[in-house]
PDB file of C-alpha atoms and ligand atoms in Angstrom:
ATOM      1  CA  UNK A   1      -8.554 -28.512  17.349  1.00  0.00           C
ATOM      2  CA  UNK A   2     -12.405 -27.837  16.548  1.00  0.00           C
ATOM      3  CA  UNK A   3     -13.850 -30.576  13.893  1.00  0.00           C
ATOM      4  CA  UNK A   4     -16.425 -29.457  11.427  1.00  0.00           C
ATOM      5  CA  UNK A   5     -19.561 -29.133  12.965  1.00  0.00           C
ATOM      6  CA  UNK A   6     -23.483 -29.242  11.964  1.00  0.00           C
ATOM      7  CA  UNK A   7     -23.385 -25.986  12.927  1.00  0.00           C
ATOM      8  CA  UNK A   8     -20.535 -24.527  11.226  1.00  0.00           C
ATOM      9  CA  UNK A   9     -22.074 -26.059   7.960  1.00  0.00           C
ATOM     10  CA  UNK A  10     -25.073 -24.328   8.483  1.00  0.00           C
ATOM     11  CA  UNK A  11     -24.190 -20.895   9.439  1.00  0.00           C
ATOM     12  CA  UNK A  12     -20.248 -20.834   9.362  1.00  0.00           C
ATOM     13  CA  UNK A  13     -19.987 -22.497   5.531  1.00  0.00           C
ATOM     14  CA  UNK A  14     -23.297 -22.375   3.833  1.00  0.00           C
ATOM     15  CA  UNK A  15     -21.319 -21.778   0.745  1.00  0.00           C
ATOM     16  CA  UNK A  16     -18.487 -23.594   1.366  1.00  0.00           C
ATOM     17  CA  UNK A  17     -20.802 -27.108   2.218  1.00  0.00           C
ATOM     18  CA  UNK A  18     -22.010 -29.421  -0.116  1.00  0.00           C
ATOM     19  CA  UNK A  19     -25.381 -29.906  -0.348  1.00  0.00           C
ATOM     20  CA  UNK A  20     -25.625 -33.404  -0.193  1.00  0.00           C
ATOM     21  CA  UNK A  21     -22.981 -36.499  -0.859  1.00  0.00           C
ATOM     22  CA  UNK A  22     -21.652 -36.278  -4.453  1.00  0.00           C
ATOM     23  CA  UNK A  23     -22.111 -32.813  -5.545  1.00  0.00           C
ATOM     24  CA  UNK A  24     -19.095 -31.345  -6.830  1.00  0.00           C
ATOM     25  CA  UNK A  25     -18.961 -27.959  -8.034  1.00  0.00           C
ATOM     26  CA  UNK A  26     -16.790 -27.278 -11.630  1.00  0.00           C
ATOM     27  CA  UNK A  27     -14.842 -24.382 -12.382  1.00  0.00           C
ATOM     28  CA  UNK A  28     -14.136 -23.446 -16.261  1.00  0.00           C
ATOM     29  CA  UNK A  29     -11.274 -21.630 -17.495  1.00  0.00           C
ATOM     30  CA  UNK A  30     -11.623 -19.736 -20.387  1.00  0.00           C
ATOM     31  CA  UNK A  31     -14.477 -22.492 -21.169  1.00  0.00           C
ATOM     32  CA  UNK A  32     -11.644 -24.182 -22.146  1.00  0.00           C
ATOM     33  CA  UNK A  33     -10.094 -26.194 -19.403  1.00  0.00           C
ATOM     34  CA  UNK A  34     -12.800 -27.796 -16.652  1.00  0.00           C
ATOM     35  CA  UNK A  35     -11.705 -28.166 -12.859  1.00  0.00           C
ATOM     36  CA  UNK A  36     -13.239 -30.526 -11.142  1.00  0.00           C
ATOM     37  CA  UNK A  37     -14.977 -32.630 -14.150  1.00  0.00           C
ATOM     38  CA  UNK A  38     -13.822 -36.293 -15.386  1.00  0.00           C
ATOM     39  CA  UNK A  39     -10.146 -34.546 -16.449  1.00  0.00           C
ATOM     40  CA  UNK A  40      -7.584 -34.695 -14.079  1.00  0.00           C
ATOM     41  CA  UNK A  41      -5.811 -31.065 -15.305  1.00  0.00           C
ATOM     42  CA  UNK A  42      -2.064 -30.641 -15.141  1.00  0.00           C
ATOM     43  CA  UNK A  43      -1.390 -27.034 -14.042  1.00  0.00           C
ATOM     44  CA  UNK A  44       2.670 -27.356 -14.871  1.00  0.00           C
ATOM     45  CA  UNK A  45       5.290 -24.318 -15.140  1.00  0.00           C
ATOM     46  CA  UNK A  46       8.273 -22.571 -13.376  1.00  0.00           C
ATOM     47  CA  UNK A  47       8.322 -21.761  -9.968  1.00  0.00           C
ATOM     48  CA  UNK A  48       9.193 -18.024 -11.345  1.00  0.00           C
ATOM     49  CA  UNK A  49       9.278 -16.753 -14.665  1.00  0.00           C
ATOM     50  CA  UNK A  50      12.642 -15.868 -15.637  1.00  0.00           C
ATOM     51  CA  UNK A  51      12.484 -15.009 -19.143  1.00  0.00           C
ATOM     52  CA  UNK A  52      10.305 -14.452 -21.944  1.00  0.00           C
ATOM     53  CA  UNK A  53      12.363 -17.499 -23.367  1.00  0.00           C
ATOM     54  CA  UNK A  54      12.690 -19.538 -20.716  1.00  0.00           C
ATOM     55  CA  UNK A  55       8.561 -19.605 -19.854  1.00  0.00           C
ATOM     56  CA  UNK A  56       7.933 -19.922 -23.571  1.00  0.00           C
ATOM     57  CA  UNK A  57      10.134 -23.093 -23.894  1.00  0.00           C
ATOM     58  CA  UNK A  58       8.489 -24.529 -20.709  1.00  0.00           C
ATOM     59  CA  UNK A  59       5.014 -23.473 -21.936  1.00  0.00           C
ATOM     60  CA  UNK A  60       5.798 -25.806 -25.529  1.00  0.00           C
ATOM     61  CA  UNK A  61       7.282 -28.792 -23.376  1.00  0.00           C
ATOM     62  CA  UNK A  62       4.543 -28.653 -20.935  1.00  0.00           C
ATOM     63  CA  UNK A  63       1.857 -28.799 -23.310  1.00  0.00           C
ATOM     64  CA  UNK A  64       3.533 -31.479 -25.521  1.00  0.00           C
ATOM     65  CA  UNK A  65       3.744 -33.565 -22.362  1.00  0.00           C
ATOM     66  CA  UNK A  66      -0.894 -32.721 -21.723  1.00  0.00           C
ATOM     67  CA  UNK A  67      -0.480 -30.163 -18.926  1.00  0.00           C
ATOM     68  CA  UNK A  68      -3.904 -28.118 -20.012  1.00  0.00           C
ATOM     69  CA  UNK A  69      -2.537 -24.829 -17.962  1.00  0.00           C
ATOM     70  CA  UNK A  70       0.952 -22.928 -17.590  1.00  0.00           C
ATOM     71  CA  UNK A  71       1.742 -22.144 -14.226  1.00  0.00           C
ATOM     72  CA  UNK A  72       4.727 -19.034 -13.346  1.00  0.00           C
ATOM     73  CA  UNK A  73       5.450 -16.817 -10.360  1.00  0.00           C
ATOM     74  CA  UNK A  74       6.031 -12.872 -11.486  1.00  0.00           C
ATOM     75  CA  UNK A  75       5.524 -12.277  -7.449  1.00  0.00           C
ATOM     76  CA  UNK A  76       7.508 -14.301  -5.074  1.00  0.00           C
ATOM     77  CA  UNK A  77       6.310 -14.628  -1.008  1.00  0.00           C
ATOM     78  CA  UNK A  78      10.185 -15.489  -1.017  1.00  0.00           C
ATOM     79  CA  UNK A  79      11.578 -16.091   2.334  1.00  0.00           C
ATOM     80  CA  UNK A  80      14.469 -13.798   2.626  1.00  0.00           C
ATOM     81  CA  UNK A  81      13.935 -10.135   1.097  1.00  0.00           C
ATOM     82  CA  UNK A  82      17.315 -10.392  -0.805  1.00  0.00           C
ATOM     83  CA  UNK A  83      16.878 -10.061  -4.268  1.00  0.00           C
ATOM     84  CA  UNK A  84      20.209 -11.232  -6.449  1.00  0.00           C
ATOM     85  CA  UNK A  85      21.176 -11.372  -9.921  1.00  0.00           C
ATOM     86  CA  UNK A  86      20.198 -15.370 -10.058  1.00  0.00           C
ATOM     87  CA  UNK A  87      17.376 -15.266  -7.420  1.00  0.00           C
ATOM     88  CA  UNK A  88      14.781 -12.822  -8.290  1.00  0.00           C
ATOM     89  CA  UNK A  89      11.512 -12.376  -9.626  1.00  0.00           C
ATOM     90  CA  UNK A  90       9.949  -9.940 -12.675  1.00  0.00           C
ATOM     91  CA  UNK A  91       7.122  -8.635 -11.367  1.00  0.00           C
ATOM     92  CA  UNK A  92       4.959  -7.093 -14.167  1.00  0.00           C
ATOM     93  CA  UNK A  93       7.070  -7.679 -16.781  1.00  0.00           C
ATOM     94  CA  UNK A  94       6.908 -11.691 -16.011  1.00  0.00           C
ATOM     95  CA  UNK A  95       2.988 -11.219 -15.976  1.00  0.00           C
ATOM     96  CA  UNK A  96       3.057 -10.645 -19.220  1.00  0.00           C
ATOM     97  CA  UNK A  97       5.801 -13.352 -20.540  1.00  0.00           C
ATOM     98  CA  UNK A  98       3.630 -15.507 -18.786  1.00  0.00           C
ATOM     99  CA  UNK A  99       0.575 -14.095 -20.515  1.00  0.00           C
ATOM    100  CA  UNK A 100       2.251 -14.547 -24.025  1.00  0.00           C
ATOM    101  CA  UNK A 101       3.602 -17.698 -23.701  1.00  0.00           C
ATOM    102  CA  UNK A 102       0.256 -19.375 -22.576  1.00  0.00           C
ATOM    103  CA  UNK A 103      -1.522 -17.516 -25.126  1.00  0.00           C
ATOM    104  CA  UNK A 104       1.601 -18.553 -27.775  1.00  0.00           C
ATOM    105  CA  UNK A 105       1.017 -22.113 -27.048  1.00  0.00           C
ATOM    106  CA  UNK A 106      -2.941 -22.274 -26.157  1.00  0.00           C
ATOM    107  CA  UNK A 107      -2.776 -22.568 -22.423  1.00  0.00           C
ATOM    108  CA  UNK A 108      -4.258 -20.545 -19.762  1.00  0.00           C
ATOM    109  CA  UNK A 109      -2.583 -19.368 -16.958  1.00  0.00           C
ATOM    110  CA  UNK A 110      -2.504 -19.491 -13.036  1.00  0.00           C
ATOM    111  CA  UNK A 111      -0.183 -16.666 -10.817  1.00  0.00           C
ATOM    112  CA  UNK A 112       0.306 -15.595  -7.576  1.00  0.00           C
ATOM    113  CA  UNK A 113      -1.125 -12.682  -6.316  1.00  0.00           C
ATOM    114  CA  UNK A 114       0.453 -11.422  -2.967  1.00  0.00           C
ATOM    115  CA  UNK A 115      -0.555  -7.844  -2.723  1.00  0.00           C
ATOM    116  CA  UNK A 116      -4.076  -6.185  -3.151  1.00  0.00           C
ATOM    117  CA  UNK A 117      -3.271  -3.383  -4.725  1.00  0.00           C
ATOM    118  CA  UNK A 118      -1.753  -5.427  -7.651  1.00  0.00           C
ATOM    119  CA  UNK A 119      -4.847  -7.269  -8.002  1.00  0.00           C
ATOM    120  CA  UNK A 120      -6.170  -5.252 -11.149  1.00  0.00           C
ATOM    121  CA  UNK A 121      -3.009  -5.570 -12.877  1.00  0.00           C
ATOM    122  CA  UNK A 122      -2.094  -9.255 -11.638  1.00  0.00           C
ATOM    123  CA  UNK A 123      -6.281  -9.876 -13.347  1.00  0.00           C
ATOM    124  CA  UNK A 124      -5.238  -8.548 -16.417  1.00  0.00           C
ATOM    125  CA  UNK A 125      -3.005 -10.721 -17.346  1.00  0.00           C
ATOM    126  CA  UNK A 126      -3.569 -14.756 -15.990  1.00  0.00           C
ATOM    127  CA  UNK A 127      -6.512 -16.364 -15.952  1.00  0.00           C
ATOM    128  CA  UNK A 128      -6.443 -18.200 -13.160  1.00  0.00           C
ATOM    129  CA  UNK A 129      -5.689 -16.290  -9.507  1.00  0.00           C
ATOM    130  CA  UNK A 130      -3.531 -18.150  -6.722  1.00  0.00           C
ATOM    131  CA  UNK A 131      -3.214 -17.595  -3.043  1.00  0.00           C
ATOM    132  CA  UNK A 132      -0.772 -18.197  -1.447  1.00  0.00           C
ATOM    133  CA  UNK A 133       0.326 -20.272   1.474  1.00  0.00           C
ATOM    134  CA  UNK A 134       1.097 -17.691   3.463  1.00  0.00           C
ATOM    135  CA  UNK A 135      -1.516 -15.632   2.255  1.00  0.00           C
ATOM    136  CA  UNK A 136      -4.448 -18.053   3.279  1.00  0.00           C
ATOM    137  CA  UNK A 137      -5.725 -15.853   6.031  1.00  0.00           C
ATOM    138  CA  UNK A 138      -5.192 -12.748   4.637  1.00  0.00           C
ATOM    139  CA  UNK A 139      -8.844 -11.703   4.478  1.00  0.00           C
ATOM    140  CA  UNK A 140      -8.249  -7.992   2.860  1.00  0.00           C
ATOM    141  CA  UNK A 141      -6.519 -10.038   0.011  1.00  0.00           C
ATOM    142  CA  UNK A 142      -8.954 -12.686  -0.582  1.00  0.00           C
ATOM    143  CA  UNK A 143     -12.219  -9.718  -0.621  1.00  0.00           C
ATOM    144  CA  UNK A 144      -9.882  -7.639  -3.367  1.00  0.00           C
ATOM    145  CA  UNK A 145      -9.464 -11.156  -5.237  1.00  0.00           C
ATOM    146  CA  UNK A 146     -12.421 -12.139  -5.206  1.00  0.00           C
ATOM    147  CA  UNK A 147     -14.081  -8.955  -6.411  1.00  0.00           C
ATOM    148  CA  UNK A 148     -11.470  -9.238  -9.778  1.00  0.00           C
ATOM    149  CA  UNK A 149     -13.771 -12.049 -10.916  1.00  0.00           C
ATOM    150  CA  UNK A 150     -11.672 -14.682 -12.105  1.00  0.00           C
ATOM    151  CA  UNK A 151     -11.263 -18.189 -10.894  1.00  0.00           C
ATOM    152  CA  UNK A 152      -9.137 -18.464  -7.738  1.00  0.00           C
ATOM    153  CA  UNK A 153      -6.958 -21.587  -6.207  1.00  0.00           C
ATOM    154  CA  UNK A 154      -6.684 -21.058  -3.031  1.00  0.00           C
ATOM    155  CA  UNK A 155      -3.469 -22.958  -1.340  1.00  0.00           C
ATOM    156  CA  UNK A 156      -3.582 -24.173   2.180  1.00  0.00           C
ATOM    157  CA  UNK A 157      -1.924 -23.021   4.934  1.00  0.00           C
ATOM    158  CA  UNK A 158       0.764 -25.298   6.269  1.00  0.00           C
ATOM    159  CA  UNK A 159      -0.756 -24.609   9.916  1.00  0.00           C
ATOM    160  CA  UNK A 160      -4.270 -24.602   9.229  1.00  0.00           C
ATOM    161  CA  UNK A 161      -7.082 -27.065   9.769  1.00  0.00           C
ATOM    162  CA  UNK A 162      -9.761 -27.798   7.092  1.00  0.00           C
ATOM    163  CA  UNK A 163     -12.282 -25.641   9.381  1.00  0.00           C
ATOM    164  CA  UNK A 164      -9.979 -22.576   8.618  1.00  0.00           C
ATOM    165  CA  UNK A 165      -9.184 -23.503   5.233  1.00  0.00           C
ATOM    166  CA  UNK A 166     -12.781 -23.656   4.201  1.00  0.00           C
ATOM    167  CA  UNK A 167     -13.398 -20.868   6.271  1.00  0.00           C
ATOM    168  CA  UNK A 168     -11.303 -18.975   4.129  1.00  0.00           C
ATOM    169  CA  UNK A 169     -12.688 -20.483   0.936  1.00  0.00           C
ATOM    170  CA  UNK A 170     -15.771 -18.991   2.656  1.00  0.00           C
ATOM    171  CA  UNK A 171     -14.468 -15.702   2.116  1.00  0.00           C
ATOM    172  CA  UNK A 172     -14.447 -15.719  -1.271  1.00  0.00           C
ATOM    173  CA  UNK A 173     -17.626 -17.504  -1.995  1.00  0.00           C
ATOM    174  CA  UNK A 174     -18.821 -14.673   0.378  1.00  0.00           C
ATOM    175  CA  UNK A 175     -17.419 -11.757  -1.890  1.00  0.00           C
ATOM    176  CA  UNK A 176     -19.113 -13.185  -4.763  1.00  0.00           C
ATOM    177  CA  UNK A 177     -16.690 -15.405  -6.567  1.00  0.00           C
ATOM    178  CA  UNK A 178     -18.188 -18.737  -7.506  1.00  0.00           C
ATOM    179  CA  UNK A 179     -15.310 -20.045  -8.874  1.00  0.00           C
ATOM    180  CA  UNK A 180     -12.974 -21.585  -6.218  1.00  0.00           C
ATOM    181  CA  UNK A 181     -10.219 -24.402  -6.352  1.00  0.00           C
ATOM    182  CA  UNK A 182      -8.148 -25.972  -3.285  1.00  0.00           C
ATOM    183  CA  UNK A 183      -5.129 -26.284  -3.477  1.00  0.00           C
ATOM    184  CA  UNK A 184      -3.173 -29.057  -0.574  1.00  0.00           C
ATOM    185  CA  UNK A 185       0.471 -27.981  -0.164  1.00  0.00           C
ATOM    186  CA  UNK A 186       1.377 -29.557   3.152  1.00  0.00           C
ATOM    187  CA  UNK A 187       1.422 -29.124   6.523  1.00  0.00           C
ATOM    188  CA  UNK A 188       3.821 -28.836   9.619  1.00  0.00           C
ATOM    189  CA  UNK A 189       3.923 -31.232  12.208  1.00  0.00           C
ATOM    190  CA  UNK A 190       6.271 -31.340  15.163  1.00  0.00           C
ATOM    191  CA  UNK A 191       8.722 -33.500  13.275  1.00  0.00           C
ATOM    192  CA  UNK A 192       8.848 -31.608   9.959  1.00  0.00           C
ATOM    193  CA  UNK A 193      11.256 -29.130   8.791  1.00  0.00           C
ATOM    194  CA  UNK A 194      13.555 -31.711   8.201  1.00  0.00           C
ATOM    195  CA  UNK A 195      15.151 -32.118   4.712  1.00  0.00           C
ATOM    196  CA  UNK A 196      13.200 -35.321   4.252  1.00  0.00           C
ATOM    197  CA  UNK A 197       9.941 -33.598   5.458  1.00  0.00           C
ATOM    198  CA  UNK A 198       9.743 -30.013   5.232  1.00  0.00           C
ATOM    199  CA  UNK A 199       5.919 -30.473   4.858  1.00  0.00           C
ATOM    200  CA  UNK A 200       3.741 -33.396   5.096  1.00  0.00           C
ATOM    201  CA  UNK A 201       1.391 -33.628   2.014  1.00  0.00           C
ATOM    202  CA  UNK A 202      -2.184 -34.408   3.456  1.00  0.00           C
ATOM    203  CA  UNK A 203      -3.516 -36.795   1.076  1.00  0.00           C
ATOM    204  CA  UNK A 204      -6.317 -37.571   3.609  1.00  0.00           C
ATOM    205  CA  UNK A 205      -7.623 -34.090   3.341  1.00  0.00           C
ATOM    206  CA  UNK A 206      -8.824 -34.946  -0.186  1.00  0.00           C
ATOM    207  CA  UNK A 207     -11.548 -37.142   0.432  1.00  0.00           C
ATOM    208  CA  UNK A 208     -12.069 -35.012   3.454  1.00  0.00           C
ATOM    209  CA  UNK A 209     -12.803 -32.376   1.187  1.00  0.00           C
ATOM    210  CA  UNK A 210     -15.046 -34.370  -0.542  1.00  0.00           C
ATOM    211  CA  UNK A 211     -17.096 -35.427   2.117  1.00  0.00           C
ATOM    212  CA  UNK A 212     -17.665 -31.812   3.378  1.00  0.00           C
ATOM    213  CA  UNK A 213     -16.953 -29.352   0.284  1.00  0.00           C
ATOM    214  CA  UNK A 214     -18.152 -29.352  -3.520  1.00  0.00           C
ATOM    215  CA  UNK A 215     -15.193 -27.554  -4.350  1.00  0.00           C
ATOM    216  CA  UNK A 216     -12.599 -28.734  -6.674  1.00  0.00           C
ATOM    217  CA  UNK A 217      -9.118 -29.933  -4.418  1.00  0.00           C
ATOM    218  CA  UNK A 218      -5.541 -29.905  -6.365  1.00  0.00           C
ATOM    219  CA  UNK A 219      -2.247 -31.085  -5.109  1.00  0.00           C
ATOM    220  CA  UNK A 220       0.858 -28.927  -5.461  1.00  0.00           C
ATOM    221  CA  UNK A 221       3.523 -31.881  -5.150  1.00  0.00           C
ATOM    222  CA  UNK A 222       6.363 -29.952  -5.701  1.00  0.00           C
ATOM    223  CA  UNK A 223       5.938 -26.480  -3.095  1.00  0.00           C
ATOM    224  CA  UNK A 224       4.722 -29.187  -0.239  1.00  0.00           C
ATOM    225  CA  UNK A 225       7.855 -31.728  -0.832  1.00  0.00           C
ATOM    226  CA  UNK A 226      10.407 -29.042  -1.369  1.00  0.00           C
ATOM    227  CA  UNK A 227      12.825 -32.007  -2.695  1.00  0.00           C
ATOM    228  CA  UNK A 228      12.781 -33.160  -6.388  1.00  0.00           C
ATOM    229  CA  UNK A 229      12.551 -36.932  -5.294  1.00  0.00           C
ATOM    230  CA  UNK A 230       9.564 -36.591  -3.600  1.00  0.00           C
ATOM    231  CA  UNK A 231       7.306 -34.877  -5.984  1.00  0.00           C
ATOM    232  CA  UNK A 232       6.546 -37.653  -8.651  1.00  0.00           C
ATOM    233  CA  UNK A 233       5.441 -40.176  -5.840  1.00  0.00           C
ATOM    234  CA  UNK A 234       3.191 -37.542  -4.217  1.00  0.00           C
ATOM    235  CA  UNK A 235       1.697 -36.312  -7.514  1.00  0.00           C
ATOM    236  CA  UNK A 236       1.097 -40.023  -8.194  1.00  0.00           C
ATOM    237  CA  UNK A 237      -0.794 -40.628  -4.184  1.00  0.00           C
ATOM    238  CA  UNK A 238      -2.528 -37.549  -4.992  1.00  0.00           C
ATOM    239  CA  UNK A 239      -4.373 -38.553  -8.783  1.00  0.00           C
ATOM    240  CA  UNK A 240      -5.202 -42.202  -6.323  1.00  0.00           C
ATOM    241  CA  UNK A 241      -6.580 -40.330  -4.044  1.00  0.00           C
ATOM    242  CA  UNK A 242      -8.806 -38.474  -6.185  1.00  0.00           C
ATOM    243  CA  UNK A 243      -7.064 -35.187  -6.438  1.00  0.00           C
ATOM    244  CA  UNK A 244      -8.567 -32.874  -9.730  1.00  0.00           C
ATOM    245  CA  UNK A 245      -5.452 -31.985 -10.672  1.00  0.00           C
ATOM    246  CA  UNK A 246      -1.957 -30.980  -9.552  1.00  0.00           C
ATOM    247  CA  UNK A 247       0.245 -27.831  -9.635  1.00  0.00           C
ATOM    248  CA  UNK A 248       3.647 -28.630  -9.974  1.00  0.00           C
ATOM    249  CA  UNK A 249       7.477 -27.040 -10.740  1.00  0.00           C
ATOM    250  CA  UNK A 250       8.743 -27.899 -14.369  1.00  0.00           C
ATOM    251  CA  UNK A 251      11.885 -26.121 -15.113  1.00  0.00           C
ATOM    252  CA  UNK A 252      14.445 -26.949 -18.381  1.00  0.00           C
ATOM    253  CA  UNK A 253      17.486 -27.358 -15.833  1.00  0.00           C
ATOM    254  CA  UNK A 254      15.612 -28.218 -12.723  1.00  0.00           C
ATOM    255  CA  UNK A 255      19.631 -26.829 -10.471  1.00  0.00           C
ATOM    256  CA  UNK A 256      19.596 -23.385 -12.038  1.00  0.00           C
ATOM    257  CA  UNK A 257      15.661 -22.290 -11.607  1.00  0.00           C
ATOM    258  CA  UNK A 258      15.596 -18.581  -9.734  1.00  0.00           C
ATOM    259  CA  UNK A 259      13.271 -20.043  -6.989  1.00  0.00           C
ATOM    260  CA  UNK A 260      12.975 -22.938  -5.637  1.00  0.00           C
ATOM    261  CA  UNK A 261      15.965 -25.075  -7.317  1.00  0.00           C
ATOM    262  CA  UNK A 262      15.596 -28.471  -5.191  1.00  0.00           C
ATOM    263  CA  UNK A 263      11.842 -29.359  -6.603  1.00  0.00           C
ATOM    264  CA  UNK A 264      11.225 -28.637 -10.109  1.00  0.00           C
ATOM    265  CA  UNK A 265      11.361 -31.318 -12.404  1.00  0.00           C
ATOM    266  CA  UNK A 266      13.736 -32.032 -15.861  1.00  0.00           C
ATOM    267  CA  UNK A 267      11.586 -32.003 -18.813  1.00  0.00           C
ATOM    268  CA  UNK A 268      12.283 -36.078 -19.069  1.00  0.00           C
ATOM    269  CA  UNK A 269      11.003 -36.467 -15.769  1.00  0.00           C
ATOM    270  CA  UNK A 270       8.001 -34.553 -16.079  1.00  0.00           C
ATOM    271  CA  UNK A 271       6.782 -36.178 -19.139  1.00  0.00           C
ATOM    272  CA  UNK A 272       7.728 -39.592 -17.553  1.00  0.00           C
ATOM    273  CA  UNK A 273       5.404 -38.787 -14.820  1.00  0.00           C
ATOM    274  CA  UNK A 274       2.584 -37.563 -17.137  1.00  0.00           C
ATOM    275  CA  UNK A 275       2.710 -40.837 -18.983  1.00  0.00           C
ATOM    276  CA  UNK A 276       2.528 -42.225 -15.172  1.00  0.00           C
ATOM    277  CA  UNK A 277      -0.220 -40.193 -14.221  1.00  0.00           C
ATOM    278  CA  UNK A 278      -2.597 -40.857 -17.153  1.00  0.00           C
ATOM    279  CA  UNK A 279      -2.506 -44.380 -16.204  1.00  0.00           C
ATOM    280  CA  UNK A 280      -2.928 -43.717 -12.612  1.00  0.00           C
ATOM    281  CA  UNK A 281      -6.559 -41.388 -13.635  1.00  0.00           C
ATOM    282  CA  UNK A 282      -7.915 -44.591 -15.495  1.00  0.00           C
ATOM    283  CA  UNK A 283      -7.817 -46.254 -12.730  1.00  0.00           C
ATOM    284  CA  UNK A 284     -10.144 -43.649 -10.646  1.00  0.00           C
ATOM    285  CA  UNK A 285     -12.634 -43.360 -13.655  1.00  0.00           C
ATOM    286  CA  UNK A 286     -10.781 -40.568 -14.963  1.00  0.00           C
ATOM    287  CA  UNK A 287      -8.544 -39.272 -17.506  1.00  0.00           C
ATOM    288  CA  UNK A 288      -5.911 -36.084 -18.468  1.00  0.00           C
TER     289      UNK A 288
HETATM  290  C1  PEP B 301       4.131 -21.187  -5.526  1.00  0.00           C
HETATM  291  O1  PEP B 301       3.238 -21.955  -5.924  1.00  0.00           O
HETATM  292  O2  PEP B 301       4.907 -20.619  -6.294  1.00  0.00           O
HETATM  293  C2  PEP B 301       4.277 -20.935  -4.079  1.00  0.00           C
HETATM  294  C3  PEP B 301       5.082 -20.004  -3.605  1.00  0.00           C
HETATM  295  O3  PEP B 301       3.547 -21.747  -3.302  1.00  0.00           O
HETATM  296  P1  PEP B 301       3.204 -21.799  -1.731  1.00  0.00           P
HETATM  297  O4  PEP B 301       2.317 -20.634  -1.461  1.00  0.00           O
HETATM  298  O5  PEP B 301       2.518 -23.122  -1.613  1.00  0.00           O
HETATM  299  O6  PEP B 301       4.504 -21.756  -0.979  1.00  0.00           O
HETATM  300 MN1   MN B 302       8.187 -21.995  -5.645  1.00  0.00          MN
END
C-alpha cells in the first residue's frame, strides 16, 4: 500500500493537508454546534427512523443525556434489497420526522445520502450530509454533495487507506465545500467478519489524521462494532484518542430497531456512557 507522500500533499491533497502541525480546521452547524473545537459533540440517534414517535422520543432522551445532534437513516445502503414490514426504511417521509424532531427538541441533524439525484431533497431537510461507507468512492455522489452546500461527514471505507480516504475528502474540498468531517467506521482485515470482529475500529488513524489533515475525525462506534458490547468501550478509546466526536446507534428497545438491531444502545446505557465520556474529554483538555 502507497504511504502519504510529500508529493501527494503537494499536488494530490493541497486541500486536504494541513498547513503546518496543529492547525485544525472547524466546521459549524447551524452556528450552533462546533466540530472540531474544545467540545467533543455527541451525534446520537436511530440507525433508521421508524416513526415520527419513535425519532421524537429518541431526539428528547438524546438531548437530556448532551448529544448536541440527532442522527436517523430515511435511506438505508441495506445489505439485502428485501424490504419487510419490521425491516424497512421511510425514505422522504423519515427526512422530515427527522427534520421535526431535531427542530422539536433544538438539535440539528445528520442523514445519509445514497443517491444523487436525492441530494436536493435529502439538503432540504438535515443539516448535516453523511456518506456512506460504501459510498466513499463514489465520486459522482460526493461532486452532487458537495455542490448542496452543507456540511458533510464523510465515513471511511472499510477497505480503504488514509491516502484514498483523504483523497476522497479531496473531492469535496475540490467541489467547493469547506466544510468536511471524517468519520472512522472500521476496517477489514483478513481475520474480520467474525461476530467478535466484523470491523476493526482504527483508533490509530486518529492521530494519523491529525498529523496529516486539519479536518475534524469522528468515530462511529456502533456501525464499525456491529455488536452492542463493543460500542461503549470503543466510543470510550476513541474520546482518549482524541476523536471530535462520535456517531453512534441509540434506540428505546435496542432488539426491535428496523436496522441494525445488535448495536444500538438502551437509553440507560447510553446516558451511562455519556456520563463516562464527559469524564474521559477532561482528561484530553476537552469537554461535551
Ligand atoms: C449508518 O450510519 O447508518 C450507516 C449505514 O453507516 P455505514 O456507512 O458506516 O455502514
Ligand atoms: Mn445502521
Amino acid at each position: 500500500m502507497k504511504d502519504i507522500s510529500d508529493l501527494d500533499r503537494k499536488e494530490r491533497l493541497p486541500l486536504v493537508s494541513n498547513k503546518q502541525v496543529g492547525h485544525k480546521s472547524v466546521v459549524r452547524i447551524n452556528d450552533t454546534v462546533v466540530i472540531g473545537g474544545d467540545k467533543v459533540v455527541i451525534m446520537a440517534g436511530p440507525c433508521a427512523v421508524e416513526s415520527r414517535e419513535q425519532v421524537l422520543d429518541i431526539a428528547h432522551h438524546v438531548k437530556t443525556s448532551g448529544a448536541s445532534v440527532l442522527r436517523g437513516g430515511a435511506y438505508k445502503p441495506l445489505t439485502f434489497p428485501y424490504r419487510t414490514s419490521s425491516v424497512f426504511e421511510l425514505g422522504e417521509e423519515g427526512l422530515k420526522y427527522l427534520h421535526d424532531a431535531g427542530k422539536a427538541v433544538g438539535l440539528p441533524t445528520i442523514t445519509e445520502i445514497m443517491d444523487p439525484r436525492l441530494v436536493q431533497t435529502v439538503a432540504r431537510y438535515a443539516d448535516i450530509l453523511q456518506i456512506g461507507a460504501r459510498n466513499m468512492q463514489n465520486f459522482p455522489l460526493l461532486e452532487e454533495v458537495a455542490k448542496a452546500g452543507k456540511p458533510v461527514l464523510l465515513k471511511r471505507h472499510f477497505g480503504c487507506s488514509l491516502r484514498d480516504w483523504l483523497g476522497a475528502a479531496e473531492w469535496l474540498l475540490y467541489h467547493g465545500n469547506p466544510n468536511i468531517i471524517l468519520c472512522e467506521r472500521g476496517v477489514v482485515a483478513p481475520h474480520t467478519h467474525e461476530v467478535t470482529s466484523r470491523f476493526i475500529v482504527d483508533i490509530q488513524v486518529i492521530p494519523a489524521v491529525r498529523e496529516y489533515s486539519h479536518l475534524p475525525i469522528v468515530v462511529d462506534p456502533s456501525h464499525s462494532t456491529f455488536k452492542r458490547q463493543y460500542v461503549a468501550p470503543v466510543a470510550r478509546a476513541a474520546i482518549a484518542a482524541g476523536a471530535d466526536g462520535i456517531l453512534i446507534d441509540v434506540h428505546p428497545v435496542p432488539e426491535k430497531a428496523a436496522v441494525d438491531p445488535l448495536q444500538a444502545l438502551s437509553y440507560g446505557d447510553f446516558g451511562k456512557l455519556m456520563s463516562q465520556l464527559k469524564e474521559i474529554a477532561k482528561t484530553v483538555d476537552r469537554s461535551i
